PDB file of C-alpha atoms and ligand atoms in Angstrom:
ATOM      1  CA  MET A   1     -39.834 -18.681  -2.555  1.00 59.00           C
ATOM      2  CA  THR A   2     -39.595 -17.791   1.138  1.00 57.00           C
ATOM      3  CA  GLY A   3     -42.780 -18.020   3.146  1.00 54.00           C
ATOM      4  CA  ILE A   4     -44.719 -19.547   0.272  1.00 59.00           C
ATOM      5  CA  ALA A   5     -46.544 -22.822   0.631  1.00 54.00           C
ATOM      6  CA  SER A   6     -45.345 -25.647  -1.617  1.00 52.00           C
ATOM      7  CA  ASP A   7     -48.526 -25.317  -3.684  1.00 69.00           C
ATOM      8  CA  ASN A   8     -47.327 -21.861  -4.880  1.00 88.00           C
ATOM      9  CA  ALA A   9     -49.862 -20.048  -2.747  1.00 96.00           C
ATOM     10  CA  LEU A  10     -49.551 -17.078  -0.407  1.00 97.00           C
ATOM     11  CA  ALA A  11     -50.512 -18.050   3.149  1.00 98.00           C
ATOM     12  CA  LEU A  12     -52.426 -15.347   5.022  1.00 98.00           C
ATOM     13  CA  GLY A  13     -53.995 -16.732   8.188  1.00 98.00           C
ATOM     14  CA  THR A  14     -56.267 -19.563   7.073  1.00 97.00           C
ATOM     15  CA  TYR A  15     -56.345 -18.273   3.493  1.00 98.00           C
ATOM     16  CA  ARG A  16     -54.188 -19.589   0.639  1.00 97.00           C
ATOM     17  CA  LEU A  17     -54.055 -17.219  -2.335  1.00 98.00           C
ATOM     18  CA  PRO A  18     -52.791 -18.743  -5.591  1.00 96.00           C
ATOM     19  CA  LEU A  19     -49.723 -16.964  -6.936  1.00 95.00           C
ATOM     20  CA  ASP A  20     -50.253 -17.947 -10.564  1.00 93.00           C
ATOM     21  CA  ARG A  21     -52.010 -14.626 -11.307  1.00 95.00           C
ATOM     22  CA  THR A  22     -51.589 -11.051 -10.069  1.00 98.00           C
ATOM     23  CA  LEU A  23     -53.463 -10.599  -6.800  1.00 98.00           C
ATOM     24  CA  ILE A  24     -55.230  -7.372  -5.897  1.00 98.00           C
ATOM     25  CA  MET A  25     -54.882  -5.736  -2.513  1.00 98.00           C
ATOM     26  CA  GLY A  26     -57.799  -3.281  -2.285  1.00 98.00           C
ATOM     27  CA  VAL A  27     -57.191  -0.094  -0.290  1.00 98.00           C
ATOM     28  CA  LEU A  28     -59.639   0.831   2.450  1.00 97.00           C
ATOM     29  CA  ASN A  29     -58.646   4.045   4.223  1.00 94.00           C
ATOM     30  CA  VAL A  30     -60.747   4.719   7.328  1.00 94.00           C
ATOM     31  CA  THR A  31     -59.288   8.203   7.648  1.00 90.00           C
ATOM     32  CA  PRO A  32     -60.495  11.774   7.236  1.00 86.00           C
ATOM     33  CA  ASP A  33     -57.339  12.881   5.399  1.00 78.00           C
ATOM     34  CA  SER A  34     -55.805  10.224   3.099  1.00 74.00           C
ATOM     35  CA  PHE A  35     -54.348  11.776  -0.025  1.00 71.00           C
ATOM     36  CA  SER A  36     -56.814  10.343  -2.520  1.00 70.00           C
ATOM     37  CA  ASP A  37     -59.822   8.944  -0.668  1.00 73.00           C
ATOM     38  CA  GLY A  38     -59.673  10.701   2.708  1.00 72.00           C
ATOM     39  CA  GLY A  39     -63.053  11.157   4.362  1.00 71.00           C
ATOM     40  CA  GLN A  40     -64.913   8.925   1.921  1.00 72.00           C
ATOM     41  CA  HIS A  41     -65.190   5.913   4.257  1.00 72.00           C
ATOM     42  CA  PHE A  42     -64.508   7.553   7.592  1.00 73.00           C
ATOM     43  CA  ASP A  43     -67.501   6.152   9.417  1.00 86.00           C
ATOM     44  CA  ALA A  44     -67.499   2.411  10.061  1.00 88.00           C
ATOM     45  CA  ARG A  45     -70.684   1.729   8.113  1.00 91.00           C
ATOM     46  CA  ALA A  46     -69.415   3.467   4.968  1.00 92.00           C
ATOM     47  CA  ALA A  47     -66.073   1.676   5.342  1.00 94.00           C
ATOM     48  CA  ILE A  48     -67.730  -1.742   5.595  1.00 95.00           C
ATOM     49  CA  GLU A  49     -69.883  -0.989   2.533  1.00 95.00           C
ATOM     50  CA  HIS A  50     -66.753  -0.017   0.643  1.00 96.00           C
ATOM     51  CA  ALA A  51     -64.990  -3.221   1.766  1.00 97.00           C
ATOM     52  CA  LYS A  52     -67.910  -5.226   0.322  1.00 97.00           C
ATOM     53  CA  ARG A  53     -67.580  -3.350  -2.933  1.00 98.00           C
ATOM     54  CA  LEU A  54     -63.820  -3.996  -3.095  1.00 98.00           C
ATOM     55  CA  VAL A  55     -64.399  -7.721  -2.584  1.00 98.00           C
ATOM     56  CA  ASN A  56     -67.256  -7.875  -5.134  1.00 98.00           C
ATOM     57  CA  GLU A  57     -65.016  -6.132  -7.642  1.00 98.00           C
ATOM     58  CA  GLY A  58     -62.286  -8.725  -7.159  1.00 98.00           C
ATOM     59  CA  ALA A  59     -60.019  -7.717  -4.277  1.00 98.00           C
ATOM     60  CA  ASP A  60     -58.062 -10.715  -2.959  1.00 98.00           C
ATOM     61  CA  ILE A  61     -56.893  -8.891   0.180  1.00 98.00           C
ATOM     62  CA  VAL A  62     -58.380  -5.827   1.893  1.00 98.00           C
ATOM     63  CA  ASP A  63     -55.771  -3.419   3.297  1.00 98.00           C
ATOM     64  CA  VAL A  64     -57.334  -1.407   6.115  1.00 98.00           C
ATOM     65  CA  GLY A  65     -55.628   1.801   7.277  1.00 97.00           C
ATOM     66  CA  GLY A  66     -56.573   4.193  10.080  1.00 96.00           C
ATOM     67  CA  GLU A  67     -53.808   6.763   9.672  1.00 95.00           C
ATOM     68  CA  SER A  68     -52.880   8.676   6.542  1.00 92.00           C
ATOM     69  CA  THR A  69     -49.215   8.554   5.537  1.00 88.00           C
ATOM     70  CA  ARG A  70     -49.323  11.554   3.241  1.00 85.00           C
ATOM     71  CA  PRO A  71     -46.921  14.376   4.186  1.00 78.00           C
ATOM     72  CA  GLY A  72     -48.713  16.812   6.450  1.00 72.00           C
ATOM     73  CA  ALA A  73     -51.441  14.389   7.568  1.00 77.00           C
ATOM     74  CA  ASN A  74     -52.537  14.641  11.192  1.00 77.00           C
ATOM     75  CA  PRO A  75     -50.725  12.146  13.450  1.00 84.00           C
ATOM     76  CA  VAL A  76     -53.159   9.959  15.406  1.00 94.00           C
ATOM     77  CA  SER A  77     -52.764   8.067  18.681  1.00 97.00           C
ATOM     78  CA  ALA A  78     -52.736   4.259  18.716  1.00 98.00           C
ATOM     79  CA  ASP A  79     -56.107   4.286  20.509  1.00 97.00           C
ATOM     80  CA  GLU A  80     -57.697   6.534  17.893  1.00 96.00           C
ATOM     81  CA  GLU A  81     -56.186   4.547  15.010  1.00 97.00           C
ATOM     82  CA  PHE A  82     -57.491   1.275  16.457  1.00 97.00           C
ATOM     83  CA  ARG A  83     -60.898   2.813  17.209  1.00 96.00           C
ATOM     84  CA  ARG A  84     -61.245   3.755  13.524  1.00 95.00           C
ATOM     85  CA  VAL A  85     -60.347   0.353  12.097  1.00 97.00           C
ATOM     86  CA  ALA A  86     -61.572  -2.140  14.738  1.00 97.00           C
ATOM     87  CA  PRO A  87     -65.266  -2.412  13.746  1.00 96.00           C
ATOM     88  CA  VAL A  88     -64.280  -2.583  10.092  1.00 97.00           C
ATOM     89  CA  ILE A  89     -61.803  -5.410  10.663  1.00 98.00           C
ATOM     90  CA  THR A  90     -64.132  -7.461  12.842  1.00 97.00           C
ATOM     91  CA  THR A  91     -66.982  -7.142  10.338  1.00 97.00           C
ATOM     92  CA  ILE A  92     -64.856  -7.985   7.295  1.00 97.00           C
ATOM     93  CA  ALA A  93     -63.355 -10.962   9.125  1.00 97.00           C
ATOM     94  CA  ARG A  94     -66.805 -12.223  10.097  1.00 96.00           C
ATOM     95  CA  GLU A  95     -68.717 -11.547   6.886  1.00 96.00           C
ATOM     96  CA  LEU A  96     -66.536 -11.167   3.820  1.00 96.00           C
ATOM     97  CA  GLY A  97     -64.304 -14.240   3.566  1.00 95.00           C
ATOM     98  CA  VAL A  98     -61.224 -12.277   2.527  1.00 98.00           C
ATOM     99  CA  PRO A  99     -57.859 -11.888   4.248  1.00 98.00           C
ATOM    100  CA  ILE A 100     -57.290  -8.524   5.913  1.00 98.00           C
ATOM    101  CA  SER A 101     -54.053  -6.634   6.194  1.00 98.00           C
ATOM    102  CA  ILE A 102     -53.646  -3.754   8.610  1.00 98.00           C
ATOM    103  CA  ASP A 103     -51.722  -0.790   7.228  1.00 98.00           C
ATOM    104  CA  THR A 104     -50.001   0.593  10.315  1.00 98.00           C
ATOM    105  CA  ARG A 105     -46.587   1.559  11.590  1.00 96.00           C
ATOM    106  CA  LYS A 106     -47.607   1.197  15.256  1.00 98.00           C
ATOM    107  CA  SER A 107     -46.894  -2.184  16.852  1.00 98.00           C
ATOM    108  CA  GLU A 108     -49.689  -1.752  19.394  1.00 98.00           C
ATOM    109  CA  VAL A 109     -52.246  -1.193  16.620  1.00 98.00           C
ATOM    110  CA  ALA A 110     -50.863  -4.169  14.673  1.00 98.00           C
ATOM    111  CA  ALA A 111     -51.171  -6.503  17.674  1.00 98.00           C
ATOM    112  CA  ARG A 112     -54.732  -5.417  18.460  1.00 98.00           C
ATOM    113  CA  CYS A 113     -55.808  -5.691  14.818  1.00 98.00           C
ATOM    114  CA  ILE A 114     -54.389  -9.204  14.478  1.00 98.00           C
ATOM    115  CA  GLU A 115     -56.424 -10.157  17.519  1.00 98.00           C
ATOM    116  CA  ALA A 116     -59.477  -8.571  15.869  1.00 98.00           C
ATOM    117  CA  GLY A 117     -59.050 -10.671  12.706  1.00 98.00           C
ATOM    118  CA  ALA A 118     -56.287  -9.234  10.496  1.00 98.00           C
ATOM    119  CA  SER A 119     -53.771 -11.786   9.247  1.00 98.00           C
ATOM    120  CA  MET A 120     -51.119  -9.494   7.807  1.00 98.00           C
ATOM    121  CA  VAL A 121     -49.316  -6.352   8.937  1.00 98.00           C
ATOM    122  CA  ASN A 122     -48.544  -3.866   6.146  1.00 98.00           C
ATOM    123  CA  ASP A 123     -45.743  -1.798   7.683  1.00 98.00           C
ATOM    124  CA  ILE A 124     -44.726   1.219   5.603  1.00 97.00           C
ATOM    125  CA  THR A 125     -41.690   1.633   7.850  1.00 97.00           C
ATOM    126  CA  GLY A 126     -40.509  -1.871   6.940  1.00 98.00           C
ATOM    127  CA  LEU A 127     -40.064  -3.257  10.476  1.00 98.00           C
ATOM    128  CA  ARG A 128     -37.614  -0.518  11.451  1.00 97.00           C
ATOM    129  CA  ASP A 129     -39.236  -0.486  14.908  1.00 97.00           C
ATOM    130  CA  ASP A 130     -38.122  -3.551  16.892  1.00 97.00           C
ATOM    131  CA  SER A 131     -41.428  -3.670  18.750  1.00 98.00           C
ATOM    132  CA  MET A 132     -43.155  -4.398  15.408  1.00 98.00           C
ATOM    133  CA  LEU A 133     -40.787  -7.320  14.914  1.00 98.00           C
ATOM    134  CA  ASP A 134     -41.760  -8.510  18.417  1.00 98.00           C
ATOM    135  CA  VAL A 135     -45.433  -8.497  17.349  1.00 98.00           C
ATOM    136  CA  ILE A 136     -44.545 -10.632  14.324  1.00 98.00           C
ATOM    137  CA  ARG A 137     -42.573 -12.976  16.584  1.00 98.00           C
ATOM    138  CA  GLN A 138     -45.477 -13.285  19.026  1.00 98.00           C
ATOM    139  CA  THR A 139     -48.294 -13.654  16.505  1.00 98.00           C
ATOM    140  CA  GLN A 140     -46.441 -15.233  13.522  1.00 98.00           C
ATOM    141  CA  ALA A 141     -48.592 -13.001  11.337  1.00 98.00           C
ATOM    142  CA  ALA A 142     -47.713 -12.389   7.705  1.00 98.00           C
ATOM    143  CA  VAL A 143     -45.973  -9.101   6.987  1.00 98.00           C
ATOM    144  CA  ALA A 144     -45.533  -6.720   4.074  1.00 98.00           C
ATOM    145  CA  ILE A 145     -42.258  -4.828   4.404  1.00 98.00           C
ATOM    146  CA  MET A 146     -42.208  -1.518   2.542  1.00 98.00           C
ATOM    147  CA  HIS A 147     -39.142   0.632   1.915  1.00 98.00           C
ATOM    148  CA  MET A 148     -39.116   4.263   2.897  1.00 96.00           C
ATOM    149  CA  LYS A 149     -36.620   6.620   4.513  1.00 95.00           C
ATOM    150  CA  GLY A 150     -37.454   8.984   7.352  1.00 91.00           C
ATOM    151  CA  THR A 151     -41.113   9.525   8.203  1.00 89.00           C
ATOM    152  CA  PRO A 152     -44.046  10.672   6.071  1.00 87.00           C
ATOM    153  CA  GLN A 153     -43.271  14.183   7.374  1.00 86.00           C
ATOM    154  CA  THR A 154     -39.575  14.110   6.367  1.00 89.00           C
ATOM    155  CA  MET A 155     -39.499  11.629   3.466  1.00 90.00           C
ATOM    156  CA  ALA A 156     -39.701  14.192   0.650  1.00 87.00           C
ATOM    157  CA  SER A 157     -36.280  15.592   1.596  1.00 90.00           C
ATOM    158  CA  GLU A 158     -34.849  12.079   1.985  1.00 91.00           C
ATOM    159  CA  ALA A 159     -35.312  11.092  -1.654  1.00 93.00           C
ATOM    160  CA  VAL A 160     -31.529  11.144  -2.183  1.00 94.00           C
ATOM    161  CA  TYR A 161     -29.549   8.025  -3.103  1.00 97.00           C
ATOM    162  CA  ASP A 162     -26.207   7.017  -4.607  1.00 96.00           C
ATOM    163  CA  ASP A 163     -27.839   3.963  -6.161  1.00 98.00           C
ATOM    164  CA  MET A 164     -31.534   3.906  -5.362  1.00 98.00           C
ATOM    165  CA  ILE A 165     -32.334   0.413  -6.681  1.00 98.00           C
ATOM    166  CA  SER A 166     -29.439  -1.205  -4.752  1.00 98.00           C
ATOM    167  CA  GLU A 167     -30.262   0.680  -1.561  1.00 98.00           C
ATOM    168  CA  VAL A 168     -33.935  -0.303  -1.660  1.00 98.00           C
ATOM    169  CA  ARG A 169     -33.087  -3.918  -2.497  1.00 98.00           C
ATOM    170  CA  GLU A 170     -30.565  -4.141   0.331  1.00 98.00           C
ATOM    171  CA  PHE A 171     -33.043  -2.737   2.861  1.00 98.00           C
ATOM    172  CA  LEU A 172     -35.781  -5.135   1.767  1.00 98.00           C
ATOM    173  CA  MET A 173     -33.479  -8.164   1.913  1.00 98.00           C
ATOM    174  CA  VAL A 174     -32.175  -7.335   5.399  1.00 98.00           C
ATOM    175  CA  GLN A 175     -35.635  -6.624   6.825  1.00 98.00           C
ATOM    176  CA  ALA A 176     -37.225  -9.646   5.131  1.00 98.00           C
ATOM    177  CA  ALA A 177     -34.569 -11.904   6.641  1.00 98.00           C
ATOM    178  CA  LYS A 178     -35.446 -10.510  10.094  1.00 98.00           C
ATOM    179  CA  ALA A 179     -39.147 -11.201   9.509  1.00 98.00           C
ATOM    180  CA  THR A 180     -38.413 -14.730   8.335  1.00 98.00           C
ATOM    181  CA  SER A 181     -36.296 -15.435  11.450  1.00 98.00           C
ATOM    182  CA  ALA A 182     -39.081 -14.022  13.617  1.00 98.00           C
ATOM    183  CA  GLY A 183     -41.408 -16.673  12.175  1.00 98.00           C
ATOM    184  CA  ALA A 184     -43.694 -14.548   9.979  1.00 98.00           C
ATOM    185  CA  GLN A 185     -46.246 -16.749   8.219  1.00 98.00           C
ATOM    186  CA  SER A 186     -45.449 -15.032   4.881  1.00 98.00           C
ATOM    187  CA  VAL A 187     -43.058 -12.222   4.012  1.00 98.00           C
ATOM    188  CA  ILE A 188     -43.854  -9.777   1.213  1.00 98.00           C
ATOM    189  CA  VAL A 189     -41.597  -6.931   0.066  1.00 98.00           C
ATOM    190  CA  ASP A 190     -42.539  -3.571  -1.460  1.00 98.00           C
ATOM    191  CA  PRO A 191     -40.172  -0.910  -2.894  1.00 98.00           C
ATOM    192  CA  GLY A 192     -42.508   1.848  -1.629  1.00 98.00           C
ATOM    193  CA  LEU A 193     -43.506   3.998  -4.610  1.00 98.00           C
ATOM    194  CA  GLY A 194     -43.844   7.613  -3.472  1.00 97.00           C
ATOM    195  CA  PHE A 195     -42.131   7.096  -0.111  1.00 96.00           C
ATOM    196  CA  ALA A 196     -38.785   8.982  -0.111  1.00 96.00           C
ATOM    197  CA  LYS A 197     -38.817   8.629  -3.903  1.00 97.00           C
ATOM    198  CA  ASN A 198     -38.995  11.433  -6.471  1.00 97.00           C
ATOM    199  CA  GLY A 199     -40.828  11.138  -9.784  1.00 97.00           C
ATOM    200  CA  LEU A 200     -37.835   9.638 -11.570  1.00 98.00           C
ATOM    201  CA  HIS A 201     -37.192   7.165  -8.735  1.00 98.00           C
ATOM    202  CA  ASN A 202     -40.796   5.923  -9.027  1.00 98.00           C
ATOM    203  CA  LEU A 203     -40.512   5.472 -12.791  1.00 98.00           C
ATOM    204  CA  THR A 204     -37.137   3.758 -12.427  1.00 98.00           C
ATOM    205  CA  ILE A 205     -38.602   1.271  -9.942  1.00 98.00           C
ATOM    206  CA  LEU A 206     -41.458   0.498 -12.341  1.00 98.00           C
ATOM    207  CA  ASN A 207     -38.973   0.107 -15.182  1.00 98.00           C
ATOM    208  CA  ARG A 208     -36.665  -2.126 -13.132  1.00 98.00           C
ATOM    209  CA  LEU A 209     -39.157  -4.380 -11.346  1.00 98.00           C
ATOM    210  CA  ASP A 210     -36.941  -7.351 -12.217  1.00 97.00           C
ATOM    211  CA  ALA A 211     -34.528  -6.043  -9.543  1.00 98.00           C
ATOM    212  CA  PHE A 212     -37.211  -6.794  -6.945  1.00 98.00           C
ATOM    213  CA  THR A 213     -39.100  -9.797  -8.331  1.00 96.00           C
ATOM    214  CA  GLY A 214     -35.869 -11.784  -8.024  1.00 93.00           C
ATOM    215  CA  LEU A 215     -35.416 -11.214  -4.290  1.00 96.00           C
ATOM    216  CA  GLY A 216     -37.081 -14.475  -3.296  1.00 95.00           C
ATOM    217  CA  TYR A 217     -40.128 -12.908  -1.651  1.00 97.00           C
ATOM    218  CA  PRO A 218     -43.490 -12.077  -3.250  1.00 98.00           C
ATOM    219  CA  LEU A 219     -43.422  -8.474  -4.447  1.00 98.00           C
ATOM    220  CA  LEU A 220     -46.120  -5.908  -3.676  1.00 98.00           C
ATOM    221  CA  VAL A 221     -46.302  -2.642  -5.631  1.00 98.00           C
ATOM    222  CA  GLY A 222     -48.596   0.300  -4.844  1.00 98.00           C
ATOM    223  CA  PRO A 223     -48.806   2.824  -7.715  1.00 98.00           C
ATOM    224  CA  SER A 224     -52.454   3.707  -7.139  1.00 98.00           C
ATOM    225  CA  ARG A 225     -53.295   7.356  -7.887  1.00 98.00           C
ATOM    226  CA  LYS A 226     -49.871   8.459  -6.702  1.00 97.00           C
ATOM    227  CA  ARG A 227     -48.343  11.855  -7.227  1.00 96.00           C
ATOM    228  CA  PHE A 228     -45.895  10.749  -9.958  1.00 98.00           C
ATOM    229  CA  ILE A 229     -48.940  10.091 -12.182  1.00 98.00           C
ATOM    230  CA  GLY A 230     -50.168  13.614 -11.494  1.00 98.00           C
ATOM    231  CA  GLU A 231     -46.711  15.059 -12.201  1.00 98.00           C
ATOM    232  CA  LEU A 232     -46.634  13.362 -15.591  1.00 98.00           C
ATOM    233  CA  THR A 233     -50.204  14.137 -16.616  1.00 98.00           C
ATOM    234  CA  GLY A 234     -51.508  17.039 -14.563  1.00 98.00           C
ATOM    235  CA  ALA A 235     -54.371  14.827 -13.304  1.00 98.00           C
ATOM    236  CA  GLY A 236     -55.691  15.198  -9.741  1.00 97.00           C
ATOM    237  CA  PRO A 237     -55.890  12.091  -7.474  1.00 95.00           C
ATOM    238  CA  ASP A 238     -59.438  11.129  -8.579  1.00 95.00           C
ATOM    239  CA  ASP A 239     -58.482  11.323 -12.259  1.00 98.00           C
ATOM    240  CA  ARG A 240     -55.380   9.133 -12.028  1.00 98.00           C
ATOM    241  CA  VAL A 241     -57.024   5.760 -12.728  1.00 98.00           C
ATOM    242  CA  PRO A 242     -55.747   5.484 -16.332  1.00 98.00           C
ATOM    243  CA  GLY A 243     -52.186   6.209 -15.180  1.00 98.00           C
ATOM    244  CA  THR A 244     -52.629   3.701 -12.357  1.00 98.00           C
ATOM    245  CA  ILE A 245     -53.726   1.083 -14.880  1.00 98.00           C
ATOM    246  CA  ALA A 246     -50.631   1.726 -17.004  1.00 98.00           C
ATOM    247  CA  ALA A 247     -48.456   1.048 -13.962  1.00 98.00           C
ATOM    248  CA  VAL A 248     -50.509  -2.047 -13.019  1.00 98.00           C
ATOM    249  CA  VAL A 249     -50.119  -3.465 -16.534  1.00 98.00           C
ATOM    250  CA  LYS A 250     -46.348  -2.953 -16.276  1.00 98.00           C
ATOM    251  CA  CYS A 251     -46.445  -4.840 -12.947  1.00 98.00           C
ATOM    252  CA  VAL A 252     -48.358  -7.746 -14.515  1.00 98.00           C
ATOM    253  CA  LEU A 253     -45.925  -7.946 -17.451  1.00 98.00           C
ATOM    254  CA  ALA A 254     -43.024  -7.967 -14.989  1.00 98.00           C
ATOM    255  CA  GLY A 255     -44.562 -10.824 -12.980  1.00 97.00           C
ATOM    256  CA  VAL A 256     -45.408  -8.823  -9.842  1.00 98.00           C
ATOM    257  CA  PRO A 257     -47.688 -11.062  -7.764  1.00 98.00           C
ATOM    258  CA  ILE A 258     -49.572  -8.361  -5.792  1.00 98.00           C
ATOM    259  CA  VAL A 259     -50.681  -4.802  -6.601  1.00 98.00           C
ATOM    260  CA  ARG A 260     -52.206  -2.400  -4.078  1.00 98.00           C
ATOM    261  CA  VAL A 261     -54.946  -0.273  -5.658  1.00 98.00           C
ATOM    262  CA  HIS A 262     -58.004   1.826  -4.830  1.00 98.00           C
ATOM    263  CA  ASN A 263     -59.976   1.184  -8.058  1.00 98.00           C
ATOM    264  CA  VAL A 264     -60.311  -2.570  -7.972  1.00 98.00           C
ATOM    265  CA  ALA A 265     -62.815  -3.140 -10.814  1.00 98.00           C
ATOM    266  CA  ALA A 266     -60.827  -1.117 -13.351  1.00 98.00           C
ATOM    267  CA  CYS A 267     -57.518  -2.681 -12.369  1.00 98.00           C
ATOM    268  CA  LYS A 268     -58.988  -6.191 -12.289  1.00 98.00           C
ATOM    269  CA  GLN A 269     -60.163  -5.823 -15.883  1.00 98.00           C
ATOM    270  CA  ALA A 270     -56.728  -4.588 -16.963  1.00 98.00           C
ATOM    271  CA  ILE A 271     -55.062  -7.518 -15.179  1.00 98.00           C
ATOM    272  CA  ILE A 272     -57.387 -10.109 -16.746  1.00 98.00           C
ATOM    273  CA  VAL A 273     -56.780  -8.805 -20.261  1.00 98.00           C
ATOM    274  CA  THR A 274     -53.017  -8.439 -19.803  1.00 98.00           C
ATOM    275  CA  GLU A 275     -52.715 -11.961 -18.405  1.00 98.00           C
ATOM    276  CA  ALA A 276     -54.840 -13.394 -21.232  1.00 98.00           C
ATOM    277  CA  ILE A 277     -52.612 -11.712 -23.822  1.00 98.00           C
ATOM    278  CA  GLN A 278     -49.532 -13.129 -22.145  1.00 96.00           C
ATOM    279  CA  ARG A 279     -50.973 -16.650 -22.099  1.00 95.00           C
ATOM    280  CA  SER A 280     -52.121 -16.621 -25.719  1.00 96.00           C
TER     281      SER A 280
HETATM  282  N1  HH2 B   1     -48.990   3.401  -0.181  1.00 81.86           N
HETATM  283  C1  HH2 B   1     -49.763   4.079   0.687  1.00 81.86           C
HETATM  284  C2  HH2 B   1     -50.096   3.510   1.929  1.00 81.86           C
HETATM  285  N2  HH2 B   1     -49.659   2.287   2.267  1.00 81.86           N
HETATM  286  N3  HH2 B   1     -48.472   0.317   1.737  1.00 81.86           N
HETATM  287  C3  HH2 B   1     -47.709  -0.384   0.895  1.00 81.86           C
HETATM  288  N4  HH2 B   1     -47.272  -1.613   1.232  1.00 81.86           N
HETATM  289  N5  HH2 B   1     -47.341   0.126  -0.331  1.00 81.86           N
HETATM  290  C4  HH2 B   1     -47.745   1.357  -0.747  1.00 81.86           C
HETATM  291  O1  HH2 B   1     -47.348   1.771  -1.862  1.00 81.86           O
HETATM  292  C5  HH2 B   1     -48.551   2.135   0.143  1.00 81.86           C
HETATM  293  C6  HH2 B   1     -48.898   1.574   1.407  1.00 81.86           C
HETATM  294  C7  HH2 B   1     -50.281   5.428   0.329  1.00 81.86           C
HETATM  295  O2  HH2 B   1     -51.540   5.358  -0.251  1.00 81.86           O
HETATM  296  P1  HH2 B   1     -52.940   5.599   0.506  1.00 81.86           P
HETATM  297  O3  HH2 B   1     -53.198   4.514   1.499  1.00 81.86           O
HETATM  298  O4  HH2 B   1     -54.016   5.765  -0.497  1.00 81.86           O
HETATM  299  O5  HH2 B   1     -52.770   7.012   1.193  1.00 81.86           O
HETATM  300  P2  HH2 B   1     -52.670   7.492   2.701  1.00 81.86           P
HETATM  301  O6  HH2 B   1     -51.376   6.989   3.245  1.00 81.86           O
HETATM  302  O7  HH2 B   1     -52.727   8.988   2.601  1.00 81.86           O
HETATM  303  O8  HH2 B   1     -53.823   6.916   3.486  1.00 81.86           O
END
């Protein structure tokens, strides 16, 4: 598999994460307005405490974000975004012994966060901005390439496809090849649940994960607390953990190597049990 060490491990900076079980990327939003946990860890101290909790509960990677991507969220400048995440990244890097990814679409923020200790860029715009590719070229950082169309402000109206699975696959393959040529340490792909996808698109992706696990790059899937769970069940963001677990179990059964979730302890337990059943 591309970008994977011969020992079947995911290389993130100096870390090597074994790919023989589903890894957990724990979400840490240092924002006042994220759709499900906005404001909860907005000051650096609360964010660092939450990072510790994510790691204690079993997160293999901590994904730090300083700008919400929900439609209607307030845009923030690169300086403000970096100011929010910088102390959190430096402290996690120094104290927690876990690889850090920076969830940003701004190349300037990505570059500064890599310098501060992040080893992966999680780009929800999938390297559509050439300056982000330049940062990967310069730093050789790992990258997670997510599919979306338009921007968080316009994506709802862009959830229109002739053949959604093929279009998403094609985008991920083209962008992943660019990242590989740029020298990214590892390249991860993500179909982008909830980003320019309607409820049926999200369910179709989860039902057709085989279309993405076969691309030759480790797959990342982020169902956590997303709107499609609310549309199916009527649950608000805080009450969507059971629906999230259902999606995570489907990911494990489909052989997805990385899931991005807010509720690490609950999802970890579901992953352990699902994997044990599969092995038995
Ligand atoms: N989803 C969100 C943000 N970043 N990155 C990847 N690779 N995949 C995802 O599915 C994904 C992502 C949205 O969730 P959240 O971070 O909780 O919300 P917000 O963008 O409002 O901060």
